Short mmCIF file of N, CA and C in Angstrom, two decimals:
data_model
loop_
_atom_site.label_atom_id
_atom_site.label_comp_id
_atom_site.label_asym_id
_atom_site.label_seq_id
_atom_site.Cartn_x
_atom_site.Cartn_y
_atom_site.Cartn_z
N UNK A 599 -16.27 193.96 10.94
CA UNK A 599 -16.74 193.71 12.27
C UNK A 599 -15.74 192.85 13.02
N UNK A 600 -15.49 193.19 14.25
CA UNK A 600 -14.61 192.39 15.10
C UNK A 600 -15.33 191.08 15.39
N UNK A 601 -14.70 189.96 15.07
CA UNK A 601 -15.39 188.68 15.10
C UNK A 601 -14.76 187.68 16.05
N UNK A 602 -15.55 186.70 16.44
CA UNK A 602 -15.12 185.61 17.30
C UNK A 602 -14.67 184.44 16.42
N UNK A 603 -13.42 184.07 16.55
CA UNK A 603 -12.86 183.03 15.68
C UNK A 603 -13.56 181.69 15.89
N UNK A 604 -14.07 181.44 17.06
CA UNK A 604 -14.71 180.14 17.31
C UNK A 604 -15.94 179.96 16.42
N UNK A 605 -16.74 181.02 16.26
CA UNK A 605 -17.90 180.95 15.37
C UNK A 605 -17.46 180.70 13.93
N UNK A 606 -16.47 181.46 13.48
CA UNK A 606 -16.05 181.37 12.08
C UNK A 606 -15.29 180.09 11.80
N UNK A 607 -14.59 179.54 12.80
CA UNK A 607 -13.95 178.24 12.63
C UNK A 607 -15.02 177.18 12.37
N UNK A 608 -16.09 177.20 13.14
CA UNK A 608 -17.18 176.24 12.94
C UNK A 608 -17.85 176.43 11.58
N UNK A 609 -18.10 177.69 11.21
CA UNK A 609 -18.72 177.97 9.92
C UNK A 609 -17.84 177.47 8.77
N UNK A 610 -16.55 177.74 8.85
CA UNK A 610 -15.62 177.31 7.80
C UNK A 610 -15.55 175.79 7.72
N UNK A 611 -15.55 175.14 8.87
CA UNK A 611 -15.52 173.67 8.89
C UNK A 611 -16.78 173.10 8.26
N UNK A 612 -17.92 173.62 8.66
CA UNK A 612 -19.20 173.11 8.15
C UNK A 612 -19.42 173.40 6.67
N UNK A 613 -18.90 174.53 6.19
CA UNK A 613 -19.12 174.91 4.79
C UNK A 613 -17.90 174.64 3.90
N UNK A 614 -16.86 174.06 4.47
CA UNK A 614 -15.67 173.62 3.74
C UNK A 614 -14.93 174.76 3.05
N UNK A 615 -14.56 175.77 3.80
CA UNK A 615 -13.70 176.82 3.27
C UNK A 615 -12.63 177.15 4.30
N UNK A 616 -11.62 177.88 3.87
CA UNK A 616 -10.52 178.26 4.75
C UNK A 616 -10.62 179.75 5.06
N UNK A 617 -10.08 180.13 6.20
CA UNK A 617 -10.00 181.54 6.58
C UNK A 617 -8.53 181.94 6.49
N UNK A 618 -8.24 182.94 5.69
CA UNK A 618 -6.86 183.39 5.53
C UNK A 618 -6.39 184.07 6.81
N UNK A 619 -5.11 183.87 7.12
CA UNK A 619 -4.47 184.44 8.31
C UNK A 619 -3.23 185.18 7.84
N UNK A 620 -3.18 186.48 8.13
CA UNK A 620 -2.06 187.31 7.70
C UNK A 620 -1.40 187.99 8.89
N UNK A 621 -0.07 187.91 8.95
CA UNK A 621 0.67 188.72 9.91
C UNK A 621 0.81 190.11 9.31
N UNK A 622 0.46 191.11 10.09
CA UNK A 622 0.55 192.50 9.64
C UNK A 622 1.37 193.29 10.64
N UNK A 623 2.19 194.21 10.16
CA UNK A 623 2.99 195.00 11.09
C UNK A 623 3.08 196.47 10.73
N UNK A 624 2.30 196.90 9.74
CA UNK A 624 2.23 198.34 9.48
C UNK A 624 0.85 198.67 8.91
N UNK A 625 0.54 199.94 8.87
CA UNK A 625 -0.80 200.39 8.46
C UNK A 625 -1.13 199.96 7.04
N UNK A 626 -0.15 200.03 6.15
CA UNK A 626 -0.40 199.67 4.75
C UNK A 626 -0.80 198.20 4.61
N UNK A 627 -0.08 197.33 5.31
CA UNK A 627 -0.42 195.90 5.26
C UNK A 627 -1.80 195.66 5.86
N UNK A 628 -2.05 196.28 6.99
CA UNK A 628 -3.34 196.11 7.67
C UNK A 628 -4.49 196.53 6.76
N UNK A 629 -4.37 197.71 6.16
CA UNK A 629 -5.42 198.20 5.27
C UNK A 629 -5.56 197.30 4.04
N UNK A 630 -4.44 196.88 3.48
CA UNK A 630 -4.47 196.02 2.30
C UNK A 630 -5.15 194.69 2.56
N UNK A 631 -4.85 194.08 3.69
CA UNK A 631 -5.46 192.78 4.03
C UNK A 631 -6.96 192.94 4.24
N UNK A 632 -7.36 193.95 5.00
CA UNK A 632 -8.80 194.14 5.24
C UNK A 632 -9.52 194.51 3.95
N UNK A 633 -8.92 195.36 3.13
CA UNK A 633 -9.53 195.71 1.83
C UNK A 633 -9.72 194.46 0.97
N UNK A 634 -8.70 193.60 0.93
CA UNK A 634 -8.80 192.38 0.12
C UNK A 634 -9.88 191.45 0.67
N UNK A 635 -9.97 191.33 1.98
CA UNK A 635 -11.01 190.49 2.59
C UNK A 635 -12.40 191.03 2.27
N UNK A 636 -12.54 192.36 2.32
CA UNK A 636 -13.83 192.96 1.99
C UNK A 636 -14.18 192.73 0.52
N UNK A 637 -13.19 192.86 -0.35
CA UNK A 637 -13.44 192.62 -1.77
C UNK A 637 -13.85 191.17 -2.02
N UNK A 638 -13.22 190.25 -1.28
CA UNK A 638 -13.54 188.83 -1.43
C UNK A 638 -14.77 188.42 -0.61
N UNK A 639 -15.26 189.35 0.20
CA UNK A 639 -16.39 189.06 1.10
C UNK A 639 -16.10 187.83 1.96
N UNK A 640 -14.92 187.85 2.56
CA UNK A 640 -14.44 186.70 3.32
C UNK A 640 -13.95 187.11 4.70
N UNK A 641 -14.22 186.26 5.70
CA UNK A 641 -13.62 186.54 7.01
C UNK A 641 -12.11 186.44 6.90
N UNK A 642 -11.41 187.10 7.82
CA UNK A 642 -9.95 187.11 7.78
C UNK A 642 -9.40 187.19 9.20
N UNK A 643 -8.22 186.64 9.38
CA UNK A 643 -7.50 186.75 10.65
C UNK A 643 -6.32 187.66 10.42
N UNK A 644 -6.23 188.73 11.22
CA UNK A 644 -5.05 189.60 11.17
C UNK A 644 -4.28 189.39 12.47
N UNK A 645 -2.98 189.22 12.35
CA UNK A 645 -2.22 188.97 13.57
C UNK A 645 -0.96 189.81 13.63
N UNK A 646 -0.56 190.00 14.84
CA UNK A 646 0.66 190.73 15.18
C UNK A 646 1.36 189.85 16.19
N UNK A 647 2.67 189.94 16.27
CA UNK A 647 3.37 189.08 17.22
C UNK A 647 4.67 189.66 17.70
N UNK A 648 5.27 188.92 18.59
CA UNK A 648 6.50 189.33 19.25
C UNK A 648 7.58 189.76 18.27
N UNK A 649 7.67 189.08 17.15
CA UNK A 649 8.71 189.39 16.17
C UNK A 649 8.63 190.77 15.56
N UNK A 650 7.48 191.44 15.68
CA UNK A 650 7.30 192.75 15.06
C UNK A 650 7.45 193.90 16.05
N UNK A 651 7.54 193.61 17.34
CA UNK A 651 7.53 194.65 18.37
C UNK A 651 8.70 195.61 18.22
N UNK A 652 9.84 195.16 17.73
CA UNK A 652 10.99 196.04 17.57
C UNK A 652 10.78 197.13 16.54
N UNK A 653 9.87 196.90 15.59
CA UNK A 653 9.64 197.85 14.51
C UNK A 653 8.37 198.68 14.69
N UNK A 654 7.45 198.19 15.49
CA UNK A 654 6.14 198.82 15.61
C UNK A 654 5.69 198.80 17.06
N UNK A 655 5.12 199.87 17.54
CA UNK A 655 4.58 199.92 18.90
C UNK A 655 3.31 199.09 18.95
N UNK A 656 3.35 198.00 19.71
CA UNK A 656 2.17 197.15 19.79
C UNK A 656 0.98 197.89 20.37
N UNK A 657 1.19 198.67 21.41
CA UNK A 657 0.08 199.38 22.04
C UNK A 657 -0.64 200.27 21.04
N UNK A 658 0.10 201.00 20.25
CA UNK A 658 -0.51 201.88 19.24
C UNK A 658 -1.13 201.07 18.10
N UNK A 659 -0.39 200.09 17.61
CA UNK A 659 -0.84 199.33 16.46
C UNK A 659 -2.07 198.48 16.79
N UNK A 660 -2.13 197.95 18.01
CA UNK A 660 -3.29 197.14 18.38
C UNK A 660 -4.57 197.96 18.35
N UNK A 661 -4.49 199.23 18.76
CA UNK A 661 -5.67 200.09 18.70
C UNK A 661 -6.13 200.26 17.25
N UNK A 662 -5.17 200.41 16.34
CA UNK A 662 -5.50 200.54 14.92
C UNK A 662 -6.11 199.23 14.40
N UNK A 663 -5.53 198.09 14.78
CA UNK A 663 -6.06 196.80 14.33
C UNK A 663 -7.51 196.62 14.77
N UNK A 664 -7.77 196.86 16.05
CA UNK A 664 -9.12 196.66 16.58
C UNK A 664 -10.10 197.65 15.96
N UNK A 665 -9.68 198.90 15.81
CA UNK A 665 -10.54 199.92 15.22
C UNK A 665 -10.91 199.55 13.78
N UNK A 666 -9.92 199.15 13.00
CA UNK A 666 -10.18 198.78 11.60
C UNK A 666 -11.01 197.50 11.51
N UNK A 667 -10.79 196.57 12.44
CA UNK A 667 -11.59 195.34 12.46
C UNK A 667 -13.06 195.68 12.72
N UNK A 668 -13.31 196.58 13.65
CA UNK A 668 -14.69 196.96 13.98
C UNK A 668 -15.38 197.65 12.80
N UNK A 669 -14.62 198.42 12.03
CA UNK A 669 -15.19 199.16 10.90
C UNK A 669 -15.36 198.31 9.64
N UNK A 670 -14.69 197.17 9.59
CA UNK A 670 -14.72 196.33 8.39
C UNK A 670 -16.13 195.80 8.13
N UNK A 671 -16.41 195.53 6.87
CA UNK A 671 -17.71 194.99 6.48
C UNK A 671 -17.72 193.46 6.48
N UNK A 672 -16.59 192.86 6.82
CA UNK A 672 -16.49 191.40 6.92
C UNK A 672 -15.98 191.05 8.31
N UNK A 673 -16.14 189.80 8.74
CA UNK A 673 -15.62 189.40 10.05
C UNK A 673 -14.09 189.45 10.07
N UNK A 674 -13.54 190.11 11.08
CA UNK A 674 -12.09 190.21 11.24
C UNK A 674 -11.73 189.73 12.65
N UNK A 675 -10.84 188.76 12.72
CA UNK A 675 -10.36 188.24 13.99
C UNK A 675 -8.99 188.85 14.24
N UNK A 676 -8.75 189.34 15.45
CA UNK A 676 -7.44 189.89 15.81
C UNK A 676 -6.71 188.83 16.64
N UNK A 677 -5.50 188.50 16.23
CA UNK A 677 -4.76 187.38 16.83
C UNK A 677 -3.36 187.82 17.24
N UNK A 678 -2.92 187.37 18.41
CA UNK A 678 -1.53 187.56 18.83
C UNK A 678 -0.78 186.29 18.49
N UNK A 679 0.27 186.41 17.70
CA UNK A 679 1.04 185.27 17.23
C UNK A 679 2.32 185.11 18.04
N UNK A 680 2.64 183.90 18.43
CA UNK A 680 3.88 183.53 19.11
C UNK A 680 4.10 184.28 20.42
N UNK A 681 3.11 184.23 21.30
CA UNK A 681 3.26 184.79 22.64
C UNK A 681 4.10 183.86 23.49
N UNK A 682 5.31 184.26 23.79
CA UNK A 682 6.26 183.37 24.45
C UNK A 682 6.19 183.41 25.98
N UNK A 683 5.27 184.19 26.52
CA UNK A 683 5.06 184.18 27.97
C UNK A 683 3.61 184.53 28.26
N UNK A 684 3.18 184.16 29.45
CA UNK A 684 1.81 184.49 29.87
C UNK A 684 1.65 186.01 29.94
N UNK A 685 2.67 186.69 30.37
CA UNK A 685 2.62 188.16 30.46
C UNK A 685 2.38 188.78 29.08
N UNK A 686 3.06 188.27 28.08
CA UNK A 686 2.91 188.80 26.72
C UNK A 686 1.49 188.59 26.20
N UNK A 687 0.96 187.38 26.35
CA UNK A 687 -0.37 187.15 25.79
C UNK A 687 -1.45 187.84 26.62
N UNK A 688 -1.22 188.00 27.90
CA UNK A 688 -2.18 188.75 28.72
C UNK A 688 -2.21 190.21 28.25
N UNK A 689 -1.05 190.78 27.99
CA UNK A 689 -0.96 192.15 27.47
C UNK A 689 -1.67 192.26 26.12
N UNK A 690 -1.48 191.26 25.27
CA UNK A 690 -2.14 191.28 23.96
C UNK A 690 -3.66 191.26 24.13
N UNK A 691 -4.14 190.44 25.04
CA UNK A 691 -5.58 190.36 25.29
C UNK A 691 -6.12 191.69 25.82
N UNK A 692 -5.39 192.32 26.75
CA UNK A 692 -5.87 193.61 27.29
C UNK A 692 -5.86 194.70 26.23
N UNK A 693 -5.12 194.49 25.14
CA UNK A 693 -5.09 195.46 24.05
C UNK A 693 -5.98 195.05 22.88
N UNK A 694 -6.90 194.12 23.10
CA UNK A 694 -7.93 193.84 22.11
C UNK A 694 -7.76 192.61 21.25
N UNK A 695 -6.69 191.84 21.43
CA UNK A 695 -6.54 190.62 20.64
C UNK A 695 -7.56 189.60 21.14
N UNK A 696 -8.37 189.06 20.24
CA UNK A 696 -9.41 188.13 20.67
C UNK A 696 -9.11 186.67 20.30
N UNK A 697 -7.85 186.41 19.98
CA UNK A 697 -7.34 185.07 19.74
C UNK A 697 -5.85 185.13 20.06
N UNK A 698 -5.33 184.10 20.72
CA UNK A 698 -3.95 184.14 21.20
C UNK A 698 -3.21 182.85 20.89
N UNK A 699 -1.90 182.98 20.65
CA UNK A 699 -1.05 181.79 20.57
C UNK A 699 -0.10 181.81 21.76
N UNK A 700 -0.08 180.69 22.50
CA UNK A 700 0.91 180.52 23.57
C UNK A 700 2.00 179.64 22.99
N UNK A 701 3.11 180.27 22.64
CA UNK A 701 4.23 179.57 22.01
C UNK A 701 5.24 179.19 23.08
N UNK A 702 5.15 177.95 23.53
CA UNK A 702 6.12 177.42 24.50
C UNK A 702 6.98 176.36 23.83
N UNK A 703 7.16 176.49 22.52
CA UNK A 703 7.88 175.48 21.74
C UNK A 703 9.36 175.42 22.07
N UNK A 704 9.89 176.42 22.76
CA UNK A 704 11.30 176.39 23.14
C UNK A 704 11.54 175.42 24.30
N UNK A 705 10.46 174.98 24.93
CA UNK A 705 10.56 174.07 26.07
C UNK A 705 10.34 172.63 25.62
N UNK A 706 10.68 171.68 26.49
CA UNK A 706 10.41 170.28 26.15
C UNK A 706 8.89 170.06 26.12
N UNK A 707 8.49 168.94 25.57
CA UNK A 707 7.08 168.66 25.32
C UNK A 707 6.22 168.84 26.57
N UNK A 708 6.63 168.24 27.69
CA UNK A 708 5.81 168.29 28.90
C UNK A 708 5.65 169.72 29.41
N UNK A 709 6.73 170.49 29.39
CA UNK A 709 6.65 171.88 29.85
C UNK A 709 5.84 172.73 28.88
N UNK A 710 5.98 172.47 27.59
CA UNK A 710 5.18 173.16 26.58
C UNK A 710 3.69 172.95 26.87
N UNK A 711 3.30 171.71 27.10
CA UNK A 711 1.90 171.40 27.38
C UNK A 711 1.46 172.07 28.67
N UNK A 712 2.28 172.02 29.71
CA UNK A 712 1.92 172.64 30.99
C UNK A 712 1.69 174.13 30.83
N UNK A 713 2.61 174.82 30.15
CA UNK A 713 2.51 176.27 29.97
C UNK A 713 1.32 176.64 29.08
N UNK A 714 1.09 175.85 28.05
CA UNK A 714 -0.05 176.12 27.17
C UNK A 714 -1.36 175.90 27.91
N UNK A 715 -1.43 174.83 28.68
CA UNK A 715 -2.66 174.56 29.44
C UNK A 715 -2.90 175.65 30.47
N UNK A 716 -1.85 176.19 31.05
CA UNK A 716 -1.99 177.31 31.99
C UNK A 716 -2.67 178.49 31.30
N UNK A 717 -2.27 178.79 30.08
CA UNK A 717 -2.89 179.88 29.33
C UNK A 717 -4.34 179.55 29.00
N UNK A 718 -4.59 178.33 28.56
CA UNK A 718 -5.96 177.92 28.23
C UNK A 718 -6.85 178.01 29.47
N UNK A 719 -6.36 177.54 30.60
CA UNK A 719 -7.16 177.58 31.83
C UNK A 719 -7.51 179.01 32.23
N UNK A 720 -6.63 179.95 31.95
CA UNK A 720 -6.90 181.35 32.27
C UNK A 720 -7.87 181.97 31.26
N UNK A 721 -7.64 181.73 29.97
CA UNK A 721 -8.39 182.44 28.93
C UNK A 721 -9.72 181.78 28.54
N UNK A 722 -9.87 180.47 28.69
CA UNK A 722 -11.14 179.81 28.34
C UNK A 722 -12.33 180.44 29.04
N UNK A 723 -12.28 180.66 30.36
CA UNK A 723 -13.44 181.26 31.03
C UNK A 723 -13.77 182.66 30.51
N UNK A 724 -12.80 183.31 29.87
CA UNK A 724 -13.02 184.64 29.31
C UNK A 724 -13.50 184.57 27.86
N UNK A 725 -13.63 183.36 27.33
CA UNK A 725 -14.09 183.20 25.95
C UNK A 725 -13.02 183.45 24.91
N UNK A 726 -11.75 183.40 25.31
CA UNK A 726 -10.64 183.66 24.39
C UNK A 726 -9.96 182.34 24.03
N UNK A 727 -9.92 181.98 22.74
CA UNK A 727 -9.25 180.75 22.32
C UNK A 727 -7.73 180.90 22.32
N UNK A 728 -7.07 179.77 22.54
CA UNK A 728 -5.60 179.75 22.61
C UNK A 728 -5.07 178.69 21.64
N UNK A 729 -4.10 179.09 20.85
CA UNK A 729 -3.42 178.19 19.91
C UNK A 729 -2.11 177.74 20.55
N UNK A 730 -1.71 176.50 20.29
CA UNK A 730 -0.45 175.96 20.79
C UNK A 730 0.52 175.77 19.64
N UNK A 731 1.80 175.69 19.95
CA UNK A 731 2.80 175.35 18.94
C UNK A 731 3.61 174.17 19.42
N UNK A 732 3.73 173.16 18.57
CA UNK A 732 4.61 172.02 18.81
C UNK A 732 5.75 172.12 17.84
N UNK A 733 6.98 172.03 18.32
CA UNK A 733 8.12 172.23 17.44
C UNK A 733 8.30 173.72 17.22
N UNK A 734 9.25 174.09 16.40
CA UNK A 734 9.51 175.51 16.16
C UNK A 734 9.20 175.86 14.72
N UNK A 735 8.30 176.82 14.53
CA UNK A 735 8.02 177.34 13.19
C UNK A 735 8.91 178.56 13.03
N UNK A 736 9.96 178.42 12.28
CA UNK A 736 10.92 179.52 12.18
C UNK A 736 11.30 179.80 10.75
N UNK A 737 12.45 180.42 10.58
CA UNK A 737 12.89 180.78 9.24
C UNK A 737 14.23 180.13 8.93
N UNK A 738 14.36 178.87 9.31
CA UNK A 738 15.60 178.16 9.05
C UNK A 738 15.90 178.13 7.56
N UNK A 739 17.16 178.31 7.23
CA UNK A 739 17.56 178.27 5.83
C UNK A 739 18.51 177.10 5.56
N UNK A 740 18.92 176.41 6.60
CA UNK A 740 19.79 175.26 6.44
C UNK A 740 18.95 174.01 6.65
N UNK A 741 19.05 173.08 5.74
CA UNK A 741 18.21 171.89 5.76
C UNK A 741 18.26 171.17 7.10
N UNK A 742 19.45 170.93 7.63
CA UNK A 742 19.56 170.17 8.88
C UNK A 742 18.84 170.89 10.02
N UNK A 743 18.96 172.22 10.07
CA UNK A 743 18.28 172.97 11.13
C UNK A 743 16.77 172.86 10.97
N UNK A 744 16.30 173.00 9.76
CA UNK A 744 14.86 172.92 9.52
C UNK A 744 14.34 171.52 9.79
N UNK A 745 15.09 170.51 9.36
CA UNK A 745 14.68 169.14 9.59
C UNK A 745 14.59 168.85 11.08
N UNK A 746 15.54 169.36 11.85
CA UNK A 746 15.52 169.15 13.29
C UNK A 746 14.33 169.83 13.95
N UNK A 747 13.79 170.85 13.31
CA UNK A 747 12.69 171.60 13.90
C UNK A 747 11.32 171.04 13.56
N UNK A 748 11.25 170.08 12.66
CA UNK A 748 9.95 169.53 12.28
C UNK A 748 9.33 168.84 13.48
N UNK A 749 8.05 169.05 13.68
CA UNK A 749 7.35 168.39 14.76
C UNK A 749 7.39 166.88 14.54
N UNK A 750 7.84 166.18 15.52
CA UNK A 750 7.88 164.73 15.43
C UNK A 750 6.46 164.21 15.57
N UNK A 751 6.00 163.41 14.61
CA UNK A 751 4.61 162.94 14.65
C UNK A 751 4.21 162.31 15.98
N UNK A 752 5.14 161.65 16.65
CA UNK A 752 4.78 161.01 17.92
C UNK A 752 4.39 162.05 18.98
N UNK A 753 4.98 163.25 18.92
CA UNK A 753 4.59 164.29 19.88
C UNK A 753 3.16 164.75 19.60
N UNK A 754 2.82 164.87 18.34
CA UNK A 754 1.45 165.24 17.99
C UNK A 754 0.50 164.15 18.47
N UNK A 755 0.88 162.91 18.30
CA UNK A 755 0.04 161.79 18.77
C UNK A 755 -0.11 161.86 20.29
N UNK A 756 0.97 162.15 21.01
CA UNK A 756 0.89 162.26 22.47
C UNK A 756 -0.06 163.38 22.87
N UNK A 757 0.00 164.50 22.15
CA UNK A 757 -0.90 165.61 22.45
C UNK A 757 -2.34 165.19 22.21
N UNK A 758 -2.59 164.48 21.13
CA UNK A 758 -3.95 164.01 20.85
C UNK A 758 -4.44 163.04 21.92
N UNK A 759 -3.56 162.21 22.43
CA UNK A 759 -3.94 161.30 23.51
C UNK A 759 -4.30 162.06 24.78
N UNK A 760 -3.71 163.24 24.94
CA UNK A 760 -4.03 164.08 26.11
C UNK A 760 -5.35 164.83 25.92
N UNK A 761 -5.99 164.65 24.78
CA UNK A 761 -7.22 165.35 24.40
C UNK A 761 -6.87 166.80 24.07
N UNK A 762 -6.50 167.03 22.83
CA UNK A 762 -6.01 168.34 22.39
C UNK A 762 -6.96 169.47 22.76
N UNK A 763 -8.27 169.26 22.73
CA UNK A 763 -9.22 170.34 23.06
C UNK A 763 -9.17 170.70 24.54
N UNK A 764 -8.74 169.77 25.38
CA UNK A 764 -8.61 170.09 26.80
C UNK A 764 -7.36 170.93 27.04
N UNK A 765 -6.43 170.86 26.11
CA UNK A 765 -5.17 171.59 26.27
C UNK A 765 -5.18 172.90 25.48
N UNK A 766 -5.73 172.89 24.27
CA UNK A 766 -5.66 174.06 23.41
C UNK A 766 -6.79 174.02 22.38
N UNK A 767 -7.04 175.14 21.71
CA UNK A 767 -8.03 175.17 20.64
C UNK A 767 -7.43 174.70 19.32
N UNK A 768 -6.21 175.14 19.03
CA UNK A 768 -5.56 174.81 17.76
C UNK A 768 -4.12 174.42 18.03
N UNK A 769 -3.58 173.68 17.10
CA UNK A 769 -2.19 173.27 17.15
C UNK A 769 -1.48 173.81 15.93
N UNK A 770 -0.32 174.42 16.14
CA UNK A 770 0.50 174.90 15.04
C UNK A 770 1.73 174.01 14.96
N UNK A 771 1.71 172.97 14.12
CA UNK A 771 2.87 172.09 14.01
C UNK A 771 3.96 172.74 13.18
N UNK A 772 5.20 172.37 13.46
CA UNK A 772 6.32 173.05 12.80
C UNK A 772 6.62 172.54 11.41
N UNK A 773 5.85 171.65 10.87
CA UNK A 773 6.12 171.16 9.52
C UNK A 773 6.12 172.28 8.50
N UNK A 774 5.42 173.36 8.79
CA UNK A 774 5.36 174.47 7.84
C UNK A 774 6.69 175.17 7.68
N UNK A 775 7.61 175.01 8.63
CA UNK A 775 8.90 175.67 8.47
C UNK A 775 9.72 175.06 7.35
N UNK A 776 9.28 173.92 6.83
CA UNK A 776 9.98 173.31 5.70
C UNK A 776 9.93 174.21 4.48
N UNK A 777 8.97 175.10 4.42
CA UNK A 777 8.85 176.01 3.29
C UNK A 777 10.04 176.94 3.16
N UNK A 778 10.83 177.06 4.21
CA UNK A 778 11.97 177.97 4.18
C UNK A 778 13.26 177.29 3.73
N UNK A 779 13.22 176.00 3.48
CA UNK A 779 14.43 175.29 3.07
C UNK A 779 14.81 175.69 1.66
N UNK A 780 16.07 176.08 1.49
CA UNK A 780 16.53 176.54 0.19
C UNK A 780 17.61 175.61 -0.39
N UNK A 781 17.88 174.51 0.28
CA UNK A 781 18.88 173.58 -0.20
C UNK A 781 18.19 172.34 -0.76
N UNK A 782 18.93 171.61 -1.58
CA UNK A 782 18.38 170.38 -2.14
C UNK A 782 18.25 169.32 -1.06
N UNK A 783 17.26 168.46 -1.19
CA UNK A 783 16.96 167.41 -0.22
C UNK A 783 17.50 166.08 -0.74
N UNK A 784 18.75 165.82 -0.59
CA UNK A 784 19.31 164.56 -1.10
C UNK A 784 18.89 163.41 -0.24
#
C-alpha cells in the first residue's frame, strides 16, 4: 500500500523500530526491496534520485514505483532523494513521490535554509514532507575531502535554534559520508 511517511515515522518512534530506506533504480531492485519488506512484514521507503536519471527514465520508473507500492501488502513510501532544485522536486511530486528531499547542500548555510524552507512552505499545505541536507553526503574516497564534507555540529545547532520542524521534517547530516573513507585515519 502506498503510505504516508508521517504516520509511519510516528509509529516507528512510538514503537521503537526503524524503517529501512533503499535507493532503487531498476525493476529488479524495486521488486527485491518490496518482496523483502513484505517477507519481513515491515514498512519500507523506496527512493529514486537525481543521480539515477542518466540510467533510468524517471517518468517511466516512477509509475512502476507507485504501482508496485500500491500493490504491496506492507506500507511503502515513495521518496525523491537529493532534489537539487524546486523544479526537480515538483516534478517528482507530480509523478507520485510522496516524500521529498530538497538538497541545497551545495549552497552556504543561510541559502540552504532559505531554499529548503521555500520547498517546505510549498509542500506542507499539500501534506508532503520535505527532508533537508546539511553538508554533502557523497562518495568521497579521499579522507581530507570526506572530512571537509562532514556537517559541522555548530550548523546543526544553528538549524535547531531556528526550530528544525519549521524549516523541514527531517535532516540528513553529512556524517554518513564517512562510511566511504578508504584511507587510514592517522
